[in-house]
PDB file of C-alpha atoms and ligand atoms in Angstrom:
ATOM      1  CA  MET I   1     184.932  -0.303-139.171  1.00 93.00           C
ATOM      2  CA  ASN I   2     184.155  -3.521-141.129  1.00 93.00           C
ATOM      3  CA  ARG I   3     187.196  -5.109-139.316  1.00 95.00           C
ATOM      4  CA  LEU I   4     185.639  -4.116-136.096  1.00 96.00           C
ATOM      5  CA  LEU I   5     182.280  -5.558-136.976  1.00 97.00           C
ATOM      6  CA  GLU I   6     183.923  -8.921-138.157  1.00 97.00           C
ATOM      7  CA  ALA I   7     185.734  -9.064-134.863  1.00 97.00           C
ATOM      8  CA  VAL I   8     182.523  -8.403-132.895  1.00 97.00           C
ATOM      9  CA  VAL I   9     180.938 -11.188-134.718  1.00 97.00           C
ATOM     10  CA  GLU I  10     183.873 -13.711-134.165  1.00 96.00           C
ATOM     11  CA  ASN I  11     184.251 -12.741-130.431  1.00 97.00           C
ATOM     12  CA  ASN I  12     180.517 -13.370-129.864  1.00 97.00           C
ATOM     13  CA  ARG I  13     179.478 -16.214-132.172  1.00 95.00           C
ATOM     14  CA  GLN I  14     180.090 -18.596-129.150  1.00 95.00           C
ATOM     15  CA  TRP I  15     176.857 -17.083-127.651  1.00 96.00           C
ATOM     16  CA  THR I  16     174.669 -18.346-130.425  1.00 95.00           C
ATOM     17  CA  LYS I  17     174.867 -21.904-128.799  1.00 93.00           C
ATOM     18  CA  GLU I  18     173.256 -20.549-125.434  1.00 92.00           C
ATOM     19  CA  GLY I  19     169.777 -19.502-126.610  1.00 90.00           C
ATOM     20  CA  LYS I  20     166.792 -21.175-127.963  1.00 93.00           C
ATOM     21  CA  ILE I  21     165.059 -20.356-131.176  1.00 92.00           C
ATOM     22  CA  ALA I  22     161.324 -19.365-131.023  1.00 93.00           C
ATOM     23  CA  THR I  23     159.163 -22.102-131.849  1.00 91.00           C
ATOM     24  CA  TYR I  24     155.762 -21.223-130.616  1.00 90.00           C
ATOM     25  CA  ILE I  25     155.400 -19.646-134.031  1.00 91.00           C
ATOM     26  CA  PRO I  26     156.374 -22.993-135.746  1.00 93.00           C
ATOM     27  CA  GLU I  27     157.808 -21.553-139.106  1.00 92.00           C
ATOM     28  CA  LEU I  28     160.471 -19.571-136.838  1.00 94.00           C
ATOM     29  CA  GLY I  29     161.899 -22.816-135.690  1.00 93.00           C
ATOM     30  CA  LYS I  30     163.561 -23.245-139.141  1.00 93.00           C
ATOM     31  CA  ALA I  31     166.073 -20.533-138.562  1.00 95.00           C
ATOM     32  CA  ASP I  32     169.798 -21.461-138.219  1.00 93.00           C
ATOM     33  CA  PRO I  33     170.734 -20.831-134.545  1.00 94.00           C
ATOM     34  CA  ASN I  34     174.488 -20.314-135.585  1.00 95.00           C
ATOM     35  CA  THR I  35     173.702 -17.175-137.418  1.00 96.00           C
ATOM     36  CA  LEU I  36     175.246 -13.829-136.277  1.00 97.00           C
ATOM     37  CA  GLY I  37     175.164 -10.625-138.361  1.00 98.00           C
ATOM     38  CA  ILE I  38     175.548  -6.927-137.916  1.00 98.00           C
ATOM     39  CA  CYS I  39     175.251  -3.681-140.041  1.00 98.00           C
ATOM     40  CA  ILE I  40     175.747  -0.122-139.240  1.00 98.00           C
ATOM     41  CA  THR I  41     174.419   2.772-141.109  1.00 98.00           C
ATOM     42  CA  THR I  42     176.079   6.116-140.164  1.00 97.00           C
ATOM     43  CA  LEU I  43     174.361   9.578-140.271  1.00 97.00           C
ATOM     44  CA  HIS I  44     176.578  10.235-143.335  1.00 94.00           C
ATOM     45  CA  GLY I  45     174.893   7.406-145.059  1.00 91.00           C
ATOM     46  CA  GLU I  46     177.942   5.079-144.855  1.00 96.00           C
ATOM     47  CA  GLU I  47     177.327   1.375-144.434  1.00 97.00           C
ATOM     48  CA  TYR I  48     179.461  -1.308-142.529  1.00 98.00           C
ATOM     49  CA  PHE I  49     178.921  -4.970-142.233  1.00 97.00           C
ATOM     50  CA  GLY I  50     179.998  -8.031-140.287  1.00 97.00           C
ATOM     51  CA  GLY I  51     179.017 -11.746-140.256  1.00 97.00           C
ATOM     52  CA  ASP I  52     175.739 -12.946-141.649  1.00 97.00           C
ATOM     53  CA  TYR I  53     174.387  -9.549-142.405  1.00 97.00           C
ATOM     54  CA  GLU I  54     172.711 -10.733-145.643  1.00 96.00           C
ATOM     55  CA  THR I  55     170.595 -13.408-143.969  1.00 97.00           C
ATOM     56  CA  LYS I  56     166.822 -12.649-144.218  1.00 97.00           C
ATOM     57  CA  PHE I  57     164.643 -12.769-140.982  1.00 98.00           C
ATOM     58  CA  THR I  58     161.205 -11.808-140.190  1.00 98.00           C
ATOM     59  CA  ILE I  59     161.349  -8.633-138.189  1.00 98.00           C
ATOM     60  CA  GLN I  60     158.417  -9.636-135.713  1.00 97.00           C
ATOM     61  CA  SER I  61     158.206  -7.024-132.952  1.00 96.00           C
ATOM     62  CA  ILE I  62     160.669  -4.724-134.562  1.00 98.00           C
ATOM     63  CA  SER I  63     157.744  -3.796-136.705  1.00 98.00           C
ATOM     64  CA  LYS I  64     156.091  -2.311-133.543  1.00 98.00           C
ATOM     65  CA  VAL I  65     158.492   0.618-133.979  1.00 98.00           C
ATOM     66  CA  ILE I  66     157.234   1.212-137.708  1.00 98.00           C
ATOM     67  CA  THR I  67     153.600   0.970-136.848  1.00 98.00           C
ATOM     68  CA  LEU I  68     153.897   3.369-133.819  1.00 98.00           C
ATOM     69  CA  MET I  69     155.483   5.972-136.267  1.00 98.00           C
ATOM     70  CA  LEU I  70     152.541   5.475-138.693  1.00 98.00           C
ATOM     71  CA  ALA I  71     149.930   5.578-136.098  1.00 98.00           C
ATOM     72  CA  LEU I  72     151.364   8.724-134.587  1.00 98.00           C
ATOM     73  CA  LEU I  73     151.407  10.191-138.182  1.00 98.00           C
ATOM     74  CA  ASP I  74     147.733   9.228-138.777  1.00 98.00           C
ATOM     75  CA  ASN I  75     146.326  10.345-135.462  1.00 98.00           C
ATOM     76  CA  GLY I  76     148.604  12.485-133.424  1.00 98.00           C
ATOM     77  CA  ARG I  77     149.960  11.729-130.014  1.00 97.00           C
ATOM     78  CA  ASP I  78     146.815  12.432-128.009  1.00 98.00           C
ATOM     79  CA  ARG I  79     144.561   9.879-129.828  1.00 97.00           C
ATOM     80  CA  VAL I  80     147.324   7.246-129.898  1.00 98.00           C
ATOM     81  CA  PHE I  81     148.162   7.560-126.220  1.00 97.00           C
ATOM     82  CA  SER I  82     144.482   7.657-125.234  1.00 96.00           C
ATOM     83  CA  LYS I  83     144.484   3.944-126.584  1.00 96.00           C
ATOM     84  CA  VAL I  84     147.912   2.774-125.237  1.00 95.00           C
ATOM     85  CA  GLY I  85     150.217   3.907-122.354  1.00 92.00           C
ATOM     86  CA  VAL I  86     153.935   4.676-122.345  1.00 91.00           C
ATOM     87  CA  GLU I  87     155.014   2.847-119.159  1.00 87.00           C
ATOM     88  CA  PRO I  88     157.414  -0.012-119.079  1.00 86.00           C
ATOM     89  CA  THR I  89     156.446  -3.601-117.791  1.00 83.00           C
ATOM     90  CA  ALA I  90     157.896  -6.226-115.712  1.00 79.00           C
ATOM     91  CA  ASP I  91     155.619  -8.841-117.518  1.00 81.00           C
ATOM     92  CA  ALA I  92     156.301 -10.884-120.646  1.00 81.00           C
ATOM     93  CA  PHE I  93     155.795  -9.454-124.056  1.00 81.00           C
ATOM     94  CA  ASN I  94     152.384 -11.347-124.635  1.00 83.00           C
ATOM     95  CA  SER I  95     151.103 -10.979-121.157  1.00 83.00           C
ATOM     96  CA  ILE I  96     147.400 -10.286-120.595  1.00 83.00           C
ATOM     97  CA  ILE I  97     147.333  -9.661-116.879  1.00 82.00           C
ATOM     98  CA  THR I  98     147.392  -5.737-116.742  1.00 81.00           C
ATOM     99  CA  LEU I  99     144.653  -5.287-119.292  1.00 83.00           C
ATOM    100  CA  GLU I 100     142.206  -6.385-116.464  1.00 80.00           C
ATOM    101  CA  THR I 101     144.064  -5.227-113.237  1.00 80.00           C
ATOM    102  CA  LYS I 102     145.171  -1.665-114.174  1.00 76.00           C
ATOM    103  CA  ASN I 103     142.504   0.894-113.772  1.00 70.00           C
ATOM    104  CA  THR I 104     142.945   2.431-117.244  1.00 75.00           C
ATOM    105  CA  GLN I 105     142.519  -0.909-119.087  1.00 82.00           C
ATOM    106  CA  LYS I 106     144.902   0.571-121.673  1.00 92.00           C
ATOM    107  CA  PRO I 107     147.844  -1.835-122.690  1.00 93.00           C
ATOM    108  CA  LEU I 108     150.877  -0.515-120.920  1.00 91.00           C
ATOM    109  CA  ASN I 109     152.944   0.470-124.049  1.00 94.00           C
ATOM    110  CA  PRO I 110     153.124   0.050-127.779  1.00 96.00           C
ATOM    111  CA  MET I 111     156.096  -2.456-127.566  1.00 95.00           C
ATOM    112  CA  ILE I 112     154.393  -5.213-126.054  1.00 94.00           C
ATOM    113  CA  ASN I 113     151.929  -7.254-128.087  1.00 95.00           C
ATOM    114  CA  ALA I 114     148.704  -5.892-126.501  1.00 95.00           C
ATOM    115  CA  GLY I 115     150.005  -2.274-126.919  1.00 96.00           C
ATOM    116  CA  ALA I 116     151.123  -2.985-130.711  1.00 97.00           C
ATOM    117  CA  ILE I 117     147.768  -4.634-131.517  1.00 98.00           C
ATOM    118  CA  ALA I 118     145.954  -1.564-130.081  1.00 97.00           C
ATOM    119  CA  THR I 119     148.296   0.776-131.939  1.00 98.00           C
ATOM    120  CA  VAL I 120     147.878  -0.913-135.289  1.00 98.00           C
ATOM    121  CA  SER I 121     144.100  -0.786-134.956  1.00 98.00           C
ATOM    122  CA  LEU I 122     144.566   2.933-135.251  1.00 98.00           C
ATOM    123  CA  ILE I 123     146.409   2.816-138.726  1.00 98.00           C
ATOM    124  CA  GLU I 124     144.228   4.124-141.546  1.00 97.00           C
ATOM    125  CA  GLY I 125     142.879   2.008-144.255  1.00 96.00           C
ATOM    126  CA  LYS I 126     139.484   0.733-145.270  1.00 92.00           C
ATOM    127  CA  ASN I 127     140.392  -2.913-144.735  1.00 94.00           C
ATOM    128  CA  SER I 128     143.420  -4.932-143.503  1.00 93.00           C
ATOM    129  CA  GLU I 129     144.831  -5.105-146.947  1.00 95.00           C
ATOM    130  CA  GLU I 130     144.897  -1.415-147.279  1.00 97.00           C
ATOM    131  CA  ALA I 131     146.268  -0.782-143.789  1.00 97.00           C
ATOM    132  CA  PHE I 132     149.056  -3.304-144.276  1.00 98.00           C
ATOM    133  CA  ASN I 133     149.970  -1.868-147.625  1.00 98.00           C
ATOM    134  CA  ARG I 134     150.598   1.503-146.125  1.00 98.00           C
ATOM    135  CA  ILE I 135     152.820  -0.214-143.457  1.00 98.00           C
ATOM    136  CA  LEU I 136     154.631  -1.952-146.221  1.00 98.00           C
ATOM    137  CA  ASN I 137     155.162   0.969-148.363  1.00 98.00           C
ATOM    138  CA  PHE I 138     156.260   3.116-145.383  1.00 98.00           C
ATOM    139  CA  THR I 139     158.830   0.351-144.522  1.00 98.00           C
ATOM    140  CA  ARG I 140     160.178   0.155-148.003  1.00 98.00           C
ATOM    141  CA  LYS I 141     160.497   3.991-148.076  1.00 98.00           C
ATOM    142  CA  ILE I 142     162.502   4.080-144.719  1.00 98.00           C
ATOM    143  CA  THR I 143     164.673   1.225-145.755  1.00 98.00           C
ATOM    144  CA  GLY I 144     165.184   2.348-149.318  1.00 97.00           C
ATOM    145  CA  ASN I 145     164.363  -1.261-150.163  1.00 98.00           C
ATOM    146  CA  PRO I 146     161.453  -1.757-152.685  1.00 98.00           C
ATOM    147  CA  ASP I 147     161.836  -5.517-152.224  1.00 98.00           C
ATOM    148  CA  ILE I 148     160.662  -5.835-148.594  1.00 98.00           C
ATOM    149  CA  ASN I 149     157.918  -8.208-148.480  1.00 98.00           C
ATOM    150  CA  ILE I 150     156.172 -10.601-146.313  1.00 98.00           C
ATOM    151  CA  ASN I 151     157.365 -14.072-145.636  1.00 98.00           C
ATOM    152  CA  LYS I 152     154.154 -15.930-146.361  1.00 97.00           C
ATOM    153  CA  ASP I 153     155.071 -19.243-144.517  1.00 97.00           C
ATOM    154  CA  VAL I 154     155.745 -17.244-141.367  1.00 97.00           C
ATOM    155  CA  TYR I 155     152.542 -15.253-141.869  1.00 97.00           C
ATOM    156  CA  ASN I 156     150.359 -18.283-142.199  1.00 97.00           C
ATOM    157  CA  SER I 157     152.227 -19.978-139.323  1.00 96.00           C
ATOM    158  CA  GLU I 158     151.564 -17.172-136.975  1.00 96.00           C
ATOM    159  CA  LYS I 159     148.061 -16.723-138.235  1.00 96.00           C
ATOM    160  CA  ALA I 160     147.316 -20.332-137.510  1.00 96.00           C
ATOM    161  CA  THR I 161     148.806 -20.223-134.132  1.00 96.00           C
ATOM    162  CA  GLY I 162     148.384 -16.715-132.738  1.00 96.00           C
ATOM    163  CA  HIS I 163     145.675 -17.641-130.098  1.00 96.00           C
ATOM    164  CA  ARG I 164     147.353 -15.609-127.387  1.00 95.00           C
ATOM    165  CA  ASN I 165     147.340 -12.399-129.637  1.00 96.00           C
ATOM    166  CA  ARG I 166     143.690 -13.259-130.486  1.00 97.00           C
ATOM    167  CA  ALA I 167     142.766 -13.359-126.724  1.00 96.00           C
ATOM    168  CA  LEU I 168     144.578 -10.002-126.257  1.00 96.00           C
ATOM    169  CA  ALA I 169     142.766  -8.384-129.179  1.00 97.00           C
ATOM    170  CA  TYR I 170     139.239  -9.690-128.342  1.00 97.00           C
ATOM    171  CA  PHE I 171     139.821  -8.717-124.526  1.00 95.00           C
ATOM    172  CA  MET I 172     140.724  -5.102-125.850  1.00 96.00           C
ATOM    173  CA  LYS I 173     137.639  -5.112-128.046  1.00 97.00           C
ATOM    174  CA  SER I 174     135.524  -5.919-124.913  1.00 94.00           C
ATOM    175  CA  THR I 175     136.873  -2.936-123.148  1.00 93.00           C
ATOM    176  CA  GLY I 176     136.547  -0.561-126.093  1.00 94.00           C
ATOM    177  CA  VAL I 177     140.233  -0.141-126.617  1.00 95.00           C
ATOM    178  CA  ILE I 178     139.978  -1.621-130.112  1.00 96.00           C
ATOM    179  CA  GLU I 179     136.997  -0.120-132.008  1.00 96.00           C
ATOM    180  CA  ASN I 180     137.343  -1.908-135.419  1.00 94.00           C
ATOM    181  CA  ASP I 181     137.061  -5.407-136.594  1.00 97.00           C
ATOM    182  CA  VAL I 182     139.271  -7.669-134.429  1.00 97.00           C
ATOM    183  CA  GLU I 183     140.208 -10.250-137.139  1.00 97.00           C
ATOM    184  CA  GLU I 184     141.145  -7.356-139.587  1.00 97.00           C
ATOM    185  CA  VAL I 185     143.387  -5.728-136.918  1.00 98.00           C
ATOM    186  CA  LEU I 186     145.056  -9.086-136.221  1.00 98.00           C
ATOM    187  CA  ASP I 187     145.567  -9.783-139.832  1.00 97.00           C
ATOM    188  CA  VAL I 188     147.498  -6.531-140.120  1.00 98.00           C
ATOM    189  CA  TYR I 189     149.552  -7.305-136.984  1.00 98.00           C
ATOM    190  CA  PHE I 190     150.579 -10.853-138.226  1.00 98.00           C
ATOM    191  CA  ARG I 191     151.496  -9.471-141.547  1.00 98.00           C
ATOM    192  CA  GLN I 192     153.608  -6.790-140.145  1.00 98.00           C
ATOM    193  CA  CYS I 193     155.454  -9.165-137.906  1.00 98.00           C
ATOM    194  CA  SER I 194     156.199 -11.351-140.968  1.00 98.00           C
ATOM    195  CA  MET I 195     157.729  -8.681-142.900  1.00 98.00           C
ATOM    196  CA  GLU I 196     161.230  -9.992-143.954  1.00 98.00           C
ATOM    197  CA  ALA I 197     164.416  -8.000-143.771  1.00 98.00           C
ATOM    198  CA  THR I 198     168.177  -7.992-143.403  1.00 98.00           C
ATOM    199  CA  CYS I 199     170.441  -6.324-140.759  1.00 98.00           C
ATOM    200  CA  LYS I 200     170.937  -3.552-143.426  1.00 97.00           C
ATOM    201  CA  ASP I 201     167.221  -2.729-143.679  1.00 98.00           C
ATOM    202  CA  ILE I 202     166.787  -2.428-139.964  1.00 98.00           C
ATOM    203  CA  ALA I 203     170.077  -0.487-139.507  1.00 98.00           C
ATOM    204  CA  ARG I 204     168.442   2.037-141.893  1.00 98.00           C
ATOM    205  CA  ILE I 205     165.376   2.355-139.875  1.00 98.00           C
ATOM    206  CA  GLY I 206     167.669   3.017-136.945  1.00 98.00           C
ATOM    207  CA  ALA I 207     169.772   5.548-138.850  1.00 98.00           C
ATOM    208  CA  MET I 208     166.594   7.493-139.725  1.00 98.00           C
ATOM    209  CA  LEU I 209     165.490   7.597-136.096  1.00 98.00           C
ATOM    210  CA  ALA I 210     169.072   8.543-134.926  1.00 98.00           C
ATOM    211  CA  ASN I 211     168.750  11.334-137.441  1.00 98.00           C
ATOM    212  CA  ASP I 212     165.519  12.642-135.943  1.00 98.00           C
ATOM    213  CA  GLY I 213     163.393  11.408-138.675  1.00 98.00           C
ATOM    214  CA  VAL I 214     165.389  12.425-141.832  1.00 98.00           C
ATOM    215  CA  LEU I 215     166.887   9.695-144.153  1.00 97.00           C
ATOM    216  CA  PRO I 216     170.727  10.229-143.938  1.00 96.00           C
ATOM    217  CA  TRP I 217     171.416   9.144-147.521  1.00 93.00           C
ATOM    218  CA  SER I 218     168.840  11.410-149.229  1.00 95.00           C
ATOM    219  CA  GLY I 219     168.075  14.067-146.806  1.00 96.00           C
ATOM    220  CA  GLU I 220     164.195  13.249-147.134  1.00 97.00           C
ATOM    221  CA  ARG I 221     162.155  13.798-143.848  1.00 98.00           C
ATOM    222  CA  ILE I 222     160.186  10.786-143.091  1.00 98.00           C
ATOM    223  CA  ILE I 223     158.656  11.700-139.690  1.00 98.00           C
ATOM    224  CA  PRO I 224     158.663  14.965-137.642  1.00 98.00           C
ATOM    225  CA  ARG I 225     161.308  15.306-135.164  1.00 98.00           C
ATOM    226  CA  HIS I 226     158.936  15.088-132.208  1.00 98.00           C
ATOM    227  CA  VAL I 227     157.584  11.676-133.399  1.00 98.00           C
ATOM    228  CA  ALA I 228     161.185  10.380-133.747  1.00 98.00           C
ATOM    229  CA  ARG I 229     161.807  11.614-130.089  1.00 98.00           C
ATOM    230  CA  ILE I 230     158.691   9.842-128.789  1.00 98.00           C
ATOM    231  CA  VAL I 231     159.513   6.594-130.572  1.00 98.00           C
ATOM    232  CA  LYS I 232     163.222   6.630-129.426  1.00 98.00           C
ATOM    233  CA  THR I 233     162.026   7.285-125.873  1.00 97.00           C
ATOM    234  CA  ILE I 234     159.590   4.293-125.878  1.00 97.00           C
ATOM    235  CA  MET I 235     162.355   2.252-127.314  1.00 97.00           C
ATOM    236  CA  VAL I 236     164.724   3.126-124.466  1.00 96.00           C
ATOM    237  CA  THR I 237     162.155   2.270-121.749  1.00 94.00           C
ATOM    238  CA  CYS I 238     160.205  -0.572-123.375  1.00 94.00           C
ATOM    239  CA  GLY I 239     162.074  -1.866-126.405  1.00 94.00           C
ATOM    240  CA  LEU I 240     163.729  -5.005-125.005  1.00 92.00           C
ATOM    241  CA  TYR I 241     160.561  -6.368-123.344  1.00 86.00           C
ATOM    242  CA  ASP I 242     160.952  -6.885-119.517  1.00 86.00           C
ATOM    243  CA  ALA I 243     164.753  -6.637-119.920  1.00 90.00           C
ATOM    244  CA  SER I 244     164.772  -2.995-121.020  1.00 91.00           C
ATOM    245  CA  GLY I 245     166.204  -1.704-117.777  1.00 92.00           C
ATOM    246  CA  GLN I 246     169.154  -4.057-117.932  1.00 91.00           C
ATOM    247  CA  PHE I 247     169.617  -3.339-121.554  1.00 92.00           C
ATOM    248  CA  ALA I 248     169.854   0.498-120.632  1.00 93.00           C
ATOM    249  CA  VAL I 249     172.400  -0.186-118.138  1.00 92.00           C
ATOM    250  CA  GLU I 250     174.697  -2.442-120.158  1.00 91.00           C
ATOM    251  CA  ILE I 251     174.266  -0.929-123.713  1.00 94.00           C
ATOM    252  CA  GLY I 252     172.353   2.316-123.198  1.00 95.00           C
ATOM    253  CA  VAL I 253     170.750   3.010-126.595  1.00 97.00           C
ATOM    254  CA  PRO I 254     167.214   3.204-127.874  1.00 97.00           C
ATOM    255  CA  ALA I 255     166.479  -0.255-129.320  1.00 97.00           C
ATOM    256  CA  LYS I 256     163.838  -2.859-130.310  1.00 97.00           C
ATOM    257  CA  SER I 257     164.154  -6.601-130.395  1.00 96.00           C
ATOM    258  CA  GLY I 258     161.907  -9.246-131.962  1.00 96.00           C
ATOM    259  CA  VAL I 259     161.454 -13.045-131.537  1.00 95.00           C
ATOM    260  CA  GLY I 260     163.068 -13.615-135.166  1.00 96.00           C
ATOM    261  CA  GLY I 261     166.365 -12.658-133.416  1.00 97.00           C
ATOM    262  CA  GLY I 262     166.624  -9.165-134.854  1.00 97.00           C
ATOM    263  CA  ILE I 263     167.595  -6.080-132.829  1.00 97.00           C
ATOM    264  CA  LEU I 264     167.229  -2.501-134.269  1.00 98.00           C
ATOM    265  CA  ALA I 265     169.127   0.171-132.528  1.00 98.00           C
ATOM    266  CA  ALA I 266     169.168   3.977-133.010  1.00 98.00           C
ATOM    267  CA  VAL I 267     172.172   5.831-131.525  1.00 98.00           C
ATOM    268  CA  PRO I 268     171.029   9.464-131.559  1.00 98.00           C
ATOM    269  CA  GLY I 269     173.200  11.782-133.807  1.00 97.00           C
ATOM    270  CA  ARG I 270     175.478   8.786-134.710  1.00 97.00           C
ATOM    271  CA  MET I 271     174.069   5.679-136.395  1.00 98.00           C
ATOM    272  CA  GLY I 272     171.536   3.077-136.832  1.00 98.00           C
ATOM    273  CA  ILE I 273     172.508  -0.604-136.139  1.00 98.00           C
ATOM    274  CA  GLY I 274     170.877  -3.812-137.134  1.00 98.00           C
ATOM    275  CA  VAL I 275     171.732  -7.287-135.501  1.00 98.00           C
ATOM    276  CA  LEU I 276     170.508 -10.671-136.108  1.00 98.00           C
ATOM    277  CA  SER I 277     171.015 -13.831-134.134  1.00 97.00           C
ATOM    278  CA  PRO I 278     167.918 -16.177-133.857  1.00 97.00           C
ATOM    279  CA  ALA I 279     168.719 -17.917-130.523  1.00 95.00           C
ATOM    280  CA  LEU I 280     166.884 -16.023-127.690  1.00 94.00           C
ATOM    281  CA  ASP I 281     167.056 -15.871-124.029  1.00 91.00           C
ATOM    282  CA  ALA I 282     163.978 -16.592-121.810  1.00 90.00           C
ATOM    283  CA  ARG I 283     162.614 -13.050-122.275  1.00 88.00           C
ATOM    284  CA  GLY I 284     162.636 -13.224-126.016  1.00 88.00           C
ATOM    285  CA  ASN I 285     165.698 -11.251-126.793  1.00 92.00           C
ATOM    286  CA  SER I 286     168.690 -12.521-129.089  1.00 93.00           C
ATOM    287  CA  ILE I 287     171.477 -13.689-126.751  1.00 95.00           C
ATOM    288  CA  ALA I 288     174.420 -13.200-129.178  1.00 96.00           C
ATOM    289  CA  GLY I 289     172.737 -10.155-130.566  1.00 96.00           C
ATOM    290  CA  LEU I 290     172.936  -8.591-127.118  1.00 96.00           C
ATOM    291  CA  LYS I 291     176.372  -9.533-126.376  1.00 96.00           C
ATOM    292  CA  ALA I 292     177.489  -8.225-129.869  1.00 97.00           C
ATOM    293  CA  LEU I 293     175.657  -4.885-129.186  1.00 96.00           C
ATOM    294  CA  GLU I 294     177.334  -4.690-125.645  1.00 96.00           C
ATOM    295  CA  GLU I 295     180.888  -5.101-127.001  1.00 97.00           C
ATOM    296  CA  LEU I 296     180.004  -2.513-129.896  1.00 97.00           C
ATOM    297  CA  SER I 297     178.652  -0.170-127.440  1.00 96.00           C
ATOM    298  CA  LYS I 298     181.782  -0.228-125.282  1.00 96.00           C
ATOM    299  CA  GLU I 299     184.203  -0.142-128.315  1.00 96.00           C
ATOM    300  CA  LEU I 300     182.406   2.960-129.782  1.00 97.00           C
ATOM    301  CA  ASP I 301     181.225   4.515-126.490  1.00 97.00           C
ATOM    302  CA  LEU I 302     177.468   4.478-127.637  1.00 97.00           C
ATOM    303  CA  SER I 303     175.543   4.666-124.549  1.00 96.00           C
ATOM    304  CA  ILE I 304     173.454   7.775-124.307  1.00 96.00           C
ATOM    305  CA  PHE I 305     173.686   7.920-120.522  1.00 95.00           C
TER     306      PHE I 305
HETATM  307  N1  LIG K   1     154.665 -12.038-133.960  1.00 87.61           N
HETATM  308  C1  LIG K   1     155.123 -12.155-132.554  1.00 87.61           C
HETATM  309  C2  LIG K   1     154.032 -12.471-131.531  1.00 87.61           C
HETATM  310  O1  LIG K   1     153.040 -11.703-131.662  1.00 87.61           O
HETATM  311  C3  LIG K   1     155.934 -11.047-132.011  1.00 87.61           C
HETATM  312  C4  LIG K   1     156.564 -11.120-130.796  1.00 87.61           C
HETATM  313  C5  LIG K   1     157.831 -10.414-130.576  1.00 87.61           C
HETATM  314  O2  LIG K   1     158.709 -10.313-131.621  1.00 87.61           O
HETATM  315  O3  LIG K   1     158.032 -10.052-129.698  1.00 87.61           O
HETATM  316  O4  LIG K   1     154.131 -13.218-130.757  1.00 87.61           O
END
């Protein structure tokens, strides 16, 4: 398997030249565009690696999977989905348009920025510090990595430039979707996006989801089966921004991408996959990462459809 992953990396490294690194968060612009790494964690707890799998990156929108799980644990599905919908979107990940034009005023789903910010506002904690520490500890537990932390430079960079996210959040405060202090909620959101991980860490999150909420290497249940099912379903329909349909056709597994270039995939009953390549396409998905996942999906017959 390690040989297969090395071959997938070599076959697809050429694609790293095609995309562009996200620079709207200035600190992300420092990533090396040639990077391509993959890790697989099976449901027997075995781990396989290829390419630059040890490179750290900020997980960005991949954190939306983590905070959706925690919000569901804290509030139950009825309360969470009274604040955020479960419908895919054809608009960009940071779009504001449907917040005003849809009758419900709810953000469309928890995987776009507006929906993720609304979801994060539901996570328990008396202030942003406490809410974020719960997210951090939850992430450390799922990944089995007590060293997960935020990249402070990315956090500061995002906090300084996150005006679009501020606009989304204040708009949702005006419509009652967000009930608590907007700046506190945004602070949690900026921190969760700045959590730093490797392909191995995100493959482990995928493996837990693929295993219906149980850590494959220890047998510990992290989330109930029905929460894992909801999260994987939303990943299939909404996880790759406005390219989720195409991803389902080409690759066909629950997944979530982030503008740091990471992609987390959960192949039900089989494995978790973590991929990193920072150069993105126009929709914000890692180009070489998608190509590598596509090859892997064909080689290992991963599509759930
Ligand atoms: N922190 C990023 C933002 O809010 C996350 C976007 C993403 O990864 O899709 O713009």
